[in-house]
Amino acid sequence: MPKRKVIHREKPKEKFSYDPKKVLSKLEEYGRSVLEAIKSGKNPYFDIPMRGLNNVYFDEKSRLIKMGDKLSRRYFLNVAHARKFMQTLLIMAYVKRLVSEGKHASLREAYYANKHTIPGTRENTFEDQRESDPIIEDLERMLGVLREEMHITADRRGYIYGDIVIRDGEDEFNASKLGSGGWAVPGTVEHIQFPEINVDYALVVETAAMADRLIEEKFPKRENALIIATQGQASRGVRRLIHRLHYEEGLPIIVFTDGDPYGWYIYSTIKQGSINLAYLSDKLATPEARFVGMTMDDVERYGLKNVTEKLKGIPPNKKGGPTGDYKRILEEMEYPWFQNKEWQRQLKMALKWGVRIEQQALANKSLEFVAKEYLPEKINNGDLLP
Amino acid sequence: MPKRKVIHREKPKEKFSYDPKKVLSKLEEYGRSVLEAIKSGKNPYFDIPMRGLNNVYFDEKSRLIKMGDKLSRRYFLNVAHARKFMQTLLIMAYVKRLVSEGKHASLREAYYANKHTIPGTRENTFEDQRESDPIIEDLERMLGVLREEMHITADRRGYIYGDIVIRDGEDEFNASKLGSGGWAVPGTVEHIQFPEINVDYALVVETAAMADRLIEEKFPKRENALIIATQGQASRGVRRLIHRLHYEEGLPIIVFTDGDPYGWYIYSTIKQGSINLAYLSDKLATPEARFVGMTMDDVERYGLKNVTEKLKGIPPNKKGGPTGDYKRILEEMEYPWFQNKEWQRQLKMALKWGVRIEQQALANKSLEFVAKEYLPEKINNGDLLP
């Protein structure tokens, strides 16, 4: 069987697009409109796309969760709006300074940096980070940019390993030459470039222990794959990296998680984004991602029944149910992107058997099994879920 | 003022000591004793140092939590012991295979790999990871080695950035040339070597956001420091790395956490180890570590009252108290290594004021403040807590 029959690098669909000037000019545009309104004696306002479930929808064509067109208008001269208007301007000024100076701040730093008592009053600009975070989200929606593009960084988590060359500022290095550690993915990957990609696809792995197993078994080299360890739910940095590797570099994305509702949710978030961050789907999500495992079929096919675990919670047909894992699975069955035979079948089997299976249960076969049989077999045969 | 008056690299006190043969010969020794007992018709047993609080003590001289000398004898021919005896032998055989083959397994893989139904019975060797984890701990105490030395890896978390050269297998790289990402610390650092160390000390930082702030401000270069980001409680890999950098490479260790009971606990664990893992203190702990902040004194000295937060829970003098942060602080006041004027003073102030202060609150001054004033001032003046 020729290798890589099914999985190979594709033609890029997007270009490297990081351009701080774009954000700056948007900010200036909004700033100018406020200034002009004031000068001409009008009441300045911002139009901000509304958040929440009733302003998002699943776009069948692009297979993305998208933001609707409902706007909320925030006025300066309105007692109910004035505080938020002031906060919006403060954060906009802060972002302008960050981007101009080429500096980054965390959400928390952005809060602390902008918290002060307004001179002549006993009023604080912000009382709590719960006030500043939503303003930053508002700005993302209003300007149509990621907060990373505004130089506000998300929490970082995850690492990568494989034969790609990364350029980050003045540094350039090969992510397969960093020992067993791998490269820690920073909170912001907007500015990262990839001068050389020598892999056929990226395998996104839920647990660090499994990623490390694959590294130890030399899977990346043998299968010509990049390993991306998410270490649980994928951070925004990792999701953006996956998106960029797929759309700018043409790498197929294959996701490998535990066979349980949490693992499938991790896949779902990488693939489609979340409803909370729906307005970012076109930059953070990768609808073309596919899923290699763990599946309920694997349990039968590889004789793993002995190493499954029971689902947590109460099944739907028992008193008080469904709760826990059962409830989660039923919710996932409703996701638009799981409306296909393959996924419905898996999810129904999980409900019926009442079991879940971990990636590491494959160690029951042997340590090598996952790297030398399970993954190559499934991936090279294209035995993947949509 | 000359720089680095107080903080400079010291003479190493320990040597690189990773030697897989040591573990193998210990295992063989135990295996042989079991075999000989069986051959001569005796009842085989293992002597295992007892776990738990009543077999640990704080050794004033070494300033380490140490294990006492109480042993528990585990017999093969004893209905109450037989299952655990069998499990101990299984794991020992597994570790022998791992170390011989130069492979590593996670705790969970070790569980799955050794779970099977005993032929001719309906009995499983292990029912649950809660059965295998304690056996591995028993072996650590019995053999006097870290589980990392037995090639059983801990969860990984944390990254480093700074001018040191790391050798990991065939790879050699400088941890200051990896862009903004830094090197992800693997679960096991036993085999890592440091051909070149060009820094004066290591700064251990609780939050990724603060570590990234310092990297962006070029603190590592300007202050000749290595940054170690723990991302919360330090993983075993990071603690072992800190220990090795201090004892084998002579790097002073300075810890920088939030000014709250959780941050001080992180410091405490790096410094002294935890009671659970007391038997590992001499390999995982670094009693010479010092603490730069955040402290309650910082709140006054740098005028940060406006950006403190209230302690959570009920104070000791209120009904139902102490709970939450208050309770935690009172517990920390009892730790043997906090029995000194400086720490008692800080902890009392926190209780009295009822506040905590985050690292990132320093952003209230300016983004640069922490890197250009706060840390250099405190560190270069030796203004550190013991």
PDB file of C-alpha atoms in Angstrom, chain A residues 1 52 66 72 75 109 112 137 144 156 230 242 265 283 302 305 312 333 338:
ATOM      1  CA  MET A   1       0.000   0.000   0.000  1.00  0.00           C
ATOM      2  CA  GLY A  52     -25.184  35.894  22.688  1.00  0.00           C
ATOM      3  CA  LYS A  66     -21.098  32.951  12.273  1.00  0.00           C
ATOM      4  CA  SER A  72     -26.347  47.383  19.731  1.00  0.00           C
ATOM      5  CA  TYR A  75     -24.011  56.227  23.346  1.00  0.00           C
ATOM      6  CA  GLU A 109      -2.678  43.234  32.574  1.00  0.00           C
ATOM      7  CA  TYR A 112      -4.853  46.404  35.844  1.00  0.00           C
ATOM      8  CA  GLU A 137     -14.732  41.134  23.284  1.00  0.00           C
ATOM      9  CA  GLY A 144     -13.645  42.383  13.259  1.00  0.00           C
ATOM     10  CA  ARG A 156      -0.952  29.871  26.524  1.00  0.00           C
ATOM     11  CA  THR A 230      -3.238  20.738  23.107  1.00  0.00           C
ATOM     12  CA  ILE A 242      -3.987  24.990  13.521  1.00  0.00           C
ATOM     13  CA  TYR A 265     -15.941  18.551  22.441  1.00  0.00           C
ATOM     14  CA  LYS A 283      -9.992  32.943  12.033  1.00  0.00           C
ATOM     15  CA  TYR A 302      -9.082  -3.486  18.576  1.00  0.00           C
ATOM     16  CA  LYS A 305     -13.538  -3.548  25.974  1.00  0.00           C
ATOM     17  CA  LYS A 312     -20.261   9.254  34.385  1.00  0.00           C
ATOM     18  CA  MET A 333     -25.773  14.825  18.971  1.00  0.00           C
ATOM     19  CA  PHE A 338     -22.316  16.179  13.982  1.00  0.00           C
TER      20      PHE A 338
END
